[in-house]
mmCIF file of C-alpha atoms in Angstrom:
data_model
loop_
_atom_site.group_PDB
_atom_site.id
_atom_site.type_symbol
_atom_site.label_atom_id
_atom_site.label_comp_id
_atom_site.label_asym_id
_atom_site.label_seq_id
_atom_site.Cartn_x
_atom_site.Cartn_y
_atom_site.Cartn_z
ATOM 1 C CA MET L 102 21.946 -24.989 18.279
ATOM 2 C CA HIS L 103 18.105 -26.657 18.058
ATOM 3 C CA ALA L 104 15.291 -26.448 20.397
ATOM 4 C CA HIS L 105 13.359 -29.881 20.221
ATOM 5 C CA TRP L 106 9.676 -29.757 19.403
ATOM 6 C CA GLN L 107 8.688 -32.370 22.144
ATOM 7 C CA GLY L 108 5.997 -34.903 20.761
ATOM 8 C CA SER L 109 7.433 -34.562 17.449
ATOM 9 C CA GLN L 110 9.738 -37.068 15.564
ATOM 10 C CA PRO L 111 13.651 -36.587 15.576
ATOM 11 C CA TRP L 112 13.513 -35.480 12.089
ATOM 12 C CA ILE L 113 11.371 -32.563 12.563
ATOM 13 C CA ASP L 114 13.284 -30.844 15.170
ATOM 14 C CA CYS L 115 12.569 -27.053 15.211
ATOM 15 C CA PRO L 116 15.863 -25.115 14.501
ATOM 16 C CA VAL L 117 16.043 -21.933 16.552
ATOM 17 C CA LEU L 118 19.130 -20.666 14.419
ATOM 18 C CA GLY L 119 19.913 -20.684 10.831
ATOM 19 C CA VAL L 120 17.824 -23.375 9.188
ATOM 20 C CA GLY L 121 14.274 -23.495 7.885
ATOM 21 C CA THR L 122 11.363 -25.195 9.710
ATOM 22 C CA ASP L 123 9.624 -25.950 6.432
ATOM 23 C CA LEU L 124 9.275 -29.719 5.645
ATOM 24 C CA PRO L 125 8.734 -31.579 2.533
ATOM 25 C CA HIS L 126 5.565 -33.200 2.021
ATOM 26 C CA GLN L 127 7.408 -36.580 1.510
ATOM 27 C CA ARG L 128 8.493 -36.659 5.271
ATOM 28 C CA ARG L 129 4.887 -37.959 6.130
ATOM 29 C CA HIS L 130 4.926 -40.545 3.405
ATOM 30 C CA GLY L 131 4.142 -43.674 5.103
ATOM 31 C CA VAL L 132 3.923 -42.214 8.596
ATOM 32 C CA PRO L 133 0.500 -42.844 10.296
ATOM 33 C CA HIS L 134 -1.552 -39.905 11.656
ATOM 34 C CA GLU L 135 -0.757 -40.479 15.255
ATOM 35 C CA ASP L 136 -3.642 -38.276 16.179
ATOM 36 C CA SER L 137 -6.105 -40.479 14.467
ATOM 37 C CA THR L 138 -7.480 -41.927 17.423
ATOM 38 C CA MET L 139 -7.392 -38.747 19.469
ATOM 39 C CA SER L 140 -10.576 -37.792 21.441
ATOM 40 C CA SER L 141 -13.175 -36.073 19.744
ATOM 41 C CA THR L 142 -13.843 -33.670 22.689
ATOM 42 C CA ILE L 143 -10.957 -31.633 24.144
ATOM 43 C CA ALA L 144 -11.616 -29.392 27.228
ATOM 44 C CA GLY L 145 -15.221 -29.726 26.478
ATOM 45 C CA ILE L 146 -14.933 -28.741 22.895
ATOM 46 C CA LYS L 147 -16.179 -31.148 20.469
ATOM 47 C CA ILE L 148 -13.803 -31.202 17.465
ATOM 48 C CA PRO L 149 -16.084 -31.040 14.202
ATOM 49 C CA ASP L 150 -16.572 -34.288 12.616
ATOM 50 C CA SER L 151 -18.352 -33.391 9.415
ATOM 51 C CA ALA L 152 -16.881 -34.658 5.901
ATOM 52 C CA LEU L 153 -15.335 -30.820 5.449
ATOM 53 C CA ALA L 154 -13.699 -31.122 8.789
ATOM 54 C CA ARG L 155 -12.282 -34.559 8.356
ATOM 55 C CA ALA L 156 -10.996 -33.596 4.789
ATOM 56 C CA THR L 157 -9.681 -30.272 6.501
ATOM 57 C CA THR L 158 -7.761 -32.291 9.567
ATOM 58 C CA GLU L 159 -6.325 -34.822 6.622
ATOM 59 C CA TYR L 160 -5.104 -32.194 4.275
ATOM 60 C CA ILE L 161 -3.399 -29.800 7.051
ATOM 61 C CA ARG L 162 -2.112 -32.920 8.593
ATOM 62 C CA ASP L 163 -0.235 -33.982 5.332
ATOM 63 C CA VAL L 164 1.219 -30.618 4.305
ATOM 64 C CA GLU L 165 2.039 -29.016 7.493
ATOM 65 C CA SER L 166 4.595 -29.651 10.063
ATOM 66 C CA ASP L 167 3.794 -30.727 13.745
ATOM 67 C CA LEU L 168 4.571 -27.392 14.978
ATOM 68 C CA LEU L 169 1.985 -25.877 12.721
ATOM 69 C CA TYR L 170 -0.417 -28.526 13.023
ATOM 70 C CA HIS L 171 -0.824 -28.743 16.687
ATOM 71 C CA HIS L 172 -0.654 -25.033 16.961
ATOM 72 C CA SER L 173 -3.574 -24.590 14.391
ATOM 73 C CA ARG L 174 -5.596 -27.152 16.731
ATOM 74 C CA ARG L 175 -5.029 -25.096 19.831
ATOM 75 C CA VAL L 176 -6.128 -22.170 17.874
ATOM 76 C CA PHE L 177 -9.570 -23.711 17.184
ATOM 77 C CA LEU L 178 -9.841 -24.892 20.768
ATOM 78 C CA PHE L 179 -8.954 -21.736 22.397
ATOM 79 C CA GLY L 180 -10.922 -19.767 19.950
ATOM 80 C CA ALA L 181 -13.950 -22.062 20.777
ATOM 81 C CA LEU L 182 -13.360 -21.824 24.385
ATOM 82 C CA SER L 183 -13.461 -17.977 24.061
ATOM 83 C CA GLY L 184 -16.574 -18.190 22.374
ATOM 84 C CA GLU L 185 -18.211 -20.204 24.874
ATOM 85 C CA ARG L 186 -16.845 -17.947 27.681
ATOM 86 C CA LYS L 187 -18.415 -14.825 25.893
ATOM 87 C CA GLN L 188 -21.535 -16.763 24.996
ATOM 88 C CA LEU L 189 -21.179 -16.190 21.224
ATOM 89 C CA THR L 190 -22.811 -17.842 18.581
ATOM 90 C CA TYR L 191 -20.638 -19.095 15.922
ATOM 91 C CA ASN L 192 -20.367 -21.877 13.357
ATOM 92 C CA PRO L 193 -17.858 -24.603 14.867
ATOM 93 C CA GLU L 194 -17.108 -25.931 11.382
ATOM 94 C CA LEU L 195 -16.391 -23.044 9.841
ATOM 95 C CA LEU L 196 -14.217 -21.971 12.786
ATOM 96 C CA TYR L 197 -12.363 -25.226 12.632
ATOM 97 C CA VAL L 198 -11.495 -24.568 8.813
ATOM 98 C CA GLY L 199 -10.159 -21.062 9.589
ATOM 99 C CA ALA L 200 -8.176 -22.131 12.649
ATOM 100 C CA MET L 201 -6.624 -25.139 10.468
ATOM 101 C CA PHE L 202 -5.630 -23.097 7.383
ATOM 102 C CA HIS L 203 -4.562 -19.767 9.163
ATOM 103 C CA ASP L 204 -0.692 -20.557 8.592
ATOM 104 C CA LEU L 205 -0.911 -22.635 5.623
ATOM 105 C CA GLY L 206 0.706 -19.481 3.730
ATOM 106 C CA LEU L 207 3.804 -20.118 5.544
ATOM 107 C CA VAL L 208 4.469 -23.539 3.961
ATOM 108 C CA GLU L 209 6.601 -24.217 1.121
ATOM 109 C CA GLY L 210 4.142 -24.711 -1.869
ATOM 110 C CA HIS L 211 1.632 -22.824 -0.368
ATOM 111 C CA ARG L 212 3.152 -19.404 -0.093
ATOM 112 C CA SER L 213 3.288 -16.810 -3.022
ATOM 113 C CA ASP L 214 5.965 -14.247 -3.886
ATOM 114 C CA ASN L 215 4.023 -11.034 -3.708
ATOM 115 C CA GLU L 216 1.076 -11.615 -0.979
ATOM 116 C CA ARG L 217 0.991 -11.473 2.795
ATOM 117 C CA PHE L 218 1.177 -15.045 4.027
ATOM 118 C CA GLU L 219 -2.294 -14.513 5.821
ATOM 119 C CA VAL L 220 -3.849 -13.863 2.291
ATOM 120 C CA ASP L 221 -2.026 -16.832 0.770
ATOM 121 C CA SER L 222 -3.692 -18.828 3.795
ATOM 122 C CA ALA L 223 -7.134 -17.347 3.159
ATOM 123 C CA ASN L 224 -7.158 -17.924 -0.587
ATOM 124 C CA ALA L 225 -6.306 -21.408 0.189
ATOM 125 C CA ALA L 226 -9.062 -21.994 2.590
ATOM 126 C CA LYS L 227 -11.605 -20.146 0.056
ATOM 127 C CA ALA L 228 -10.483 -22.604 -2.700
ATOM 128 C CA PHE L 229 -10.826 -25.677 -0.363
ATOM 129 C CA LEU L 230 -14.290 -24.746 0.791
ATOM 130 C CA LYS L 231 -15.652 -23.902 -2.627
ATOM 131 C CA PRO L 232 -16.753 -27.484 -3.535
ATOM 132 C CA TYR L 233 -18.623 -27.847 -0.202
ATOM 133 C CA GLY L 234 -21.516 -25.702 -1.171
ATOM 134 C CA PHE L 235 -21.180 -22.982 1.353
ATOM 135 C CA SER L 236 -22.664 -19.492 0.729
ATOM 136 C CA ASP L 237 -20.297 -16.663 -0.460
ATOM 137 C CA ASP L 238 -21.123 -14.986 2.832
ATOM 138 C CA ASP L 239 -19.832 -18.089 4.737
ATOM 139 C CA ILE L 240 -16.676 -18.165 2.753
ATOM 140 C CA GLU L 241 -16.047 -14.653 3.306
ATOM 141 C CA GLN L 242 -16.217 -14.946 6.977
ATOM 142 C CA VAL L 243 -13.515 -17.773 6.871
ATOM 143 C CA TRP L 244 -11.223 -15.612 4.424
ATOM 144 C CA LEU L 245 -11.581 -12.523 6.737
ATOM 145 C CA SER L 246 -10.831 -14.761 9.968
ATOM 146 C CA ILE L 247 -7.694 -15.886 8.526
ATOM 147 C CA ALA L 248 -6.391 -12.789 6.375
ATOM 148 C CA LEU L 249 -6.855 -10.387 9.597
ATOM 149 C CA HIS L 250 -5.711 -12.922 12.084
ATOM 150 C CA THR L 251 -2.435 -10.662 12.457
ATOM 151 C CA THR L 252 -4.231 -7.142 12.490
ATOM 152 C CA PRO L 253 -4.871 -6.089 15.970
ATOM 153 C CA ASN L 254 -7.871 -4.277 17.241
ATOM 154 C CA VAL L 255 -9.946 -4.988 14.237
ATOM 155 C CA VAL L 256 -11.573 -8.362 14.165
ATOM 156 C CA HIS L 257 -12.966 -8.021 17.418
ATOM 157 C CA HIS L 258 -15.664 -5.719 16.003
ATOM 158 C CA LEU L 259 -16.630 -8.206 13.180
ATOM 159 C CA ARG L 260 -18.656 -11.413 13.398
ATOM 160 C CA PRO L 261 -17.894 -14.344 16.116
ATOM 161 C CA ASN L 262 -16.525 -16.691 13.273
ATOM 162 C CA VAL L 263 -14.262 -13.920 12.294
ATOM 163 C CA ALA L 264 -13.018 -12.636 15.661
ATOM 164 C CA LEU L 265 -12.491 -16.269 17.232
ATOM 165 C CA VAL L 266 -9.678 -17.438 15.076
ATOM 166 C CA THR L 267 -7.793 -14.240 16.037
ATOM 167 C CA ALA L 268 -8.841 -14.941 19.803
ATOM 168 C CA GLY L 269 -7.243 -18.276 19.429
ATOM 169 C CA VAL L 270 -4.169 -17.166 17.862
ATOM 170 C CA GLU L 271 -3.777 -14.379 20.456
ATOM 171 C CA MET L 272 -4.047 -16.868 23.425
ATOM 172 C CA ASP L 273 -1.637 -19.516 21.809
ATOM 173 C CA VAL L 274 0.931 -17.318 20.539
ATOM 174 C CA LEU L 275 0.869 -14.027 22.515
ATOM 175 C CA GLY L 276 -0.833 -15.409 25.826
ATOM 176 C CA ILE L 277 -3.572 -12.857 25.674
ATOM 177 C CA ASP L 278 -6.478 -13.629 27.926
ATOM 178 C CA TYR L 279 -4.201 -16.295 29.586
ATOM 179 C CA ALA L 280 -6.142 -15.893 33.065
ATOM 180 C CA ALA L 281 -9.358 -16.150 31.446
ATOM 181 C CA PHE L 282 -8.878 -19.813 30.568
ATOM 182 C CA PRO L 283 -8.932 -22.006 33.567
ATOM 183 C CA THR L 284 -5.875 -24.125 34.524
ATOM 184 C CA ALA L 285 -7.732 -27.279 33.607
ATOM 185 C CA GLN L 286 -8.879 -26.014 30.166
ATOM 186 C CA ARG L 287 -5.184 -24.768 29.388
ATOM 187 C CA GLU L 288 -3.757 -28.340 30.319
ATOM 188 C CA ALA L 289 -6.569 -30.360 28.586
ATOM 189 C CA VAL L 290 -5.529 -28.373 25.209
ATOM 190 C CA VAL L 291 -1.718 -28.565 25.784
ATOM 191 C CA HIS L 292 -2.268 -32.330 26.555
ATOM 192 C CA ALA L 293 -3.943 -33.166 23.460
ATOM 193 C CA HIS L 294 -1.525 -30.821 21.423
ATOM 194 C CA PRO L 295 1.540 -30.223 23.248
ATOM 195 C CA ARG L 296 3.696 -26.970 22.897
ATOM 196 C CA GLY L 297 6.654 -28.417 23.469
ATOM 197 C CA GLU L 298 9.507 -26.619 25.452
ATOM 198 C CA GLY L 299 10.505 -24.501 22.582
ATOM 199 C CA PHE L 300 7.277 -23.483 21.050
ATOM 200 C CA LYS L 301 8.020 -19.708 21.204
ATOM 201 C CA GLU L 302 11.149 -19.784 19.343
ATOM 202 C CA CYS L 303 10.078 -22.503 16.942
ATOM 203 C CA ILE L 304 7.076 -20.416 15.809
ATOM 204 C CA LEU L 305 9.017 -17.486 15.436
ATOM 205 C CA CYS L 306 11.240 -19.437 13.208
ATOM 206 C CA ALA L 307 8.286 -20.690 11.063
ATOM 207 C CA PHE L 308 6.974 -17.095 10.931
ATOM 208 C CA ALA L 309 10.369 -15.863 9.524
ATOM 209 C CA ASP L 310 10.832 -18.873 7.016
ATOM 210 C CA GLY L 311 7.325 -18.368 5.556
ATOM 211 C CA PHE L 312 7.871 -14.747 4.633
ATOM 212 C CA LYS L 313 11.647 -13.756 4.682
ATOM 213 C CA HIS L 314 11.608 -14.137 0.801
ATOM 214 C CA LYS L 315 8.922 -11.257 0.377
ATOM 215 C CA PRO L 316 9.904 -8.858 3.245
ATOM 216 C CA GLU L 317 7.992 -5.879 1.425
ATOM 217 C CA THR L 318 4.723 -8.100 2.528
ATOM 218 C CA THR L 319 5.296 -7.159 5.934
ATOM 219 C CA PHE L 320 4.965 -3.551 5.857
ATOM 220 C CA GLY L 321 2.457 -2.117 8.424
ATOM 221 C CA THR L 322 1.996 -5.643 10.263
ATOM 222 C CA VAL L 323 3.534 -7.465 13.078
ATOM 223 C CA ASN L 324 5.239 -9.609 10.696
ATOM 224 C CA ALA L 325 8.092 -6.797 10.320
ATOM 225 C CA ASP L 326 8.915 -7.251 13.886
ATOM 226 C CA VAL L 327 9.683 -10.813 13.187
ATOM 227 C CA LEU L 328 12.207 -10.163 10.245
ATOM 228 C CA VAL L 329 13.748 -7.325 12.443
ATOM 229 C CA ASP L 330 14.604 -9.830 14.891
ATOM 230 C CA SER L 331 15.575 -12.751 12.522
ATOM 231 C CA GLU L 332 17.044 -11.037 9.449
ATOM 232 C CA PRO L 333 20.348 -9.216 10.038
ATOM 233 C CA GLY L 334 20.178 -5.715 8.009
ATOM 234 C CA PHE L 335 16.410 -5.902 7.754
ATOM 235 C CA LYS L 336 14.971 -2.741 7.671
ATOM 236 C CA PRO L 337 11.319 -2.256 7.721
ATOM 237 C CA MET L 338 9.410 0.322 5.529
ATOM 238 C CA ASN L 339 8.760 3.129 7.093
ATOM 239 C CA PHE L 340 5.290 5.161 6.855
ATOM 240 C CA VAL L 341 6.348 8.565 7.741
ATOM 241 C CA GLU L 342 9.368 8.149 5.161
ATOM 242 C CA ILE L 343 6.909 6.979 2.433
ATOM 243 C CA ILE L 344 4.606 9.989 2.937
ATOM 244 C CA ARG L 345 7.494 12.407 2.775
ATOM 245 C CA ARG L 346 9.080 10.650 -0.266
ATOM 246 C CA SER L 347 5.900 10.727 -2.270
ATOM 247 C CA PRO L 348 5.639 12.473 -5.891
ATOM 248 C CA TRP L 349 3.391 15.116 -4.248
ATOM 249 C CA ILE L 350 5.013 18.540 -4.020
ATOM 250 C CA ALA L 351 3.140 19.330 -0.554
#
């Protein structure tokens, strides 16, 4: 059984059961980027058009599936819309990089064997940013925005560029604050970057495929829930059991 991701090519159907969603880089060889002429303003949010932003778009478009690419663009848009609604001061260019790179660690060739996928994504963004002359503080904000985007109730206390990546992820994946986004905004974002009928199950497949080879990295994170759901026999590490089995006598 497959859930077809509407708007994609036939060879990148999202398999809901049993098969990975990762795609080899070669599948884009010779395929034009269909969004190259897409509007530079969506739902009132201007897509950054700096050299860094263009390089980011091109890079992520080449290495990620349509599913993750369009999800990442929606994360930027919903994050920016959240920032505008809350009247936060943020750097759109750095928010764009954080949003676009936040799931790169799920992709084959960009995921390690021992780090959380969020950390792999954050490290990739850090390396990508370095040649562009940003300060260590700016790079750290992008790193944190990615590394912490699955950590509930923490990033909202940090600076806007860190918090807004998570706000975008929470809206697009979990539907948090859904009603706070007017219907016209939601429709404009999804029209530009479609979710497709099977997004919920497809993104869960992409998560599982991205870190099922390193289940120990899901300890203490929401990612453990994904493997409990997708991997028969997976038992997450238990914090209480670890304490009780520690080498301390008392």
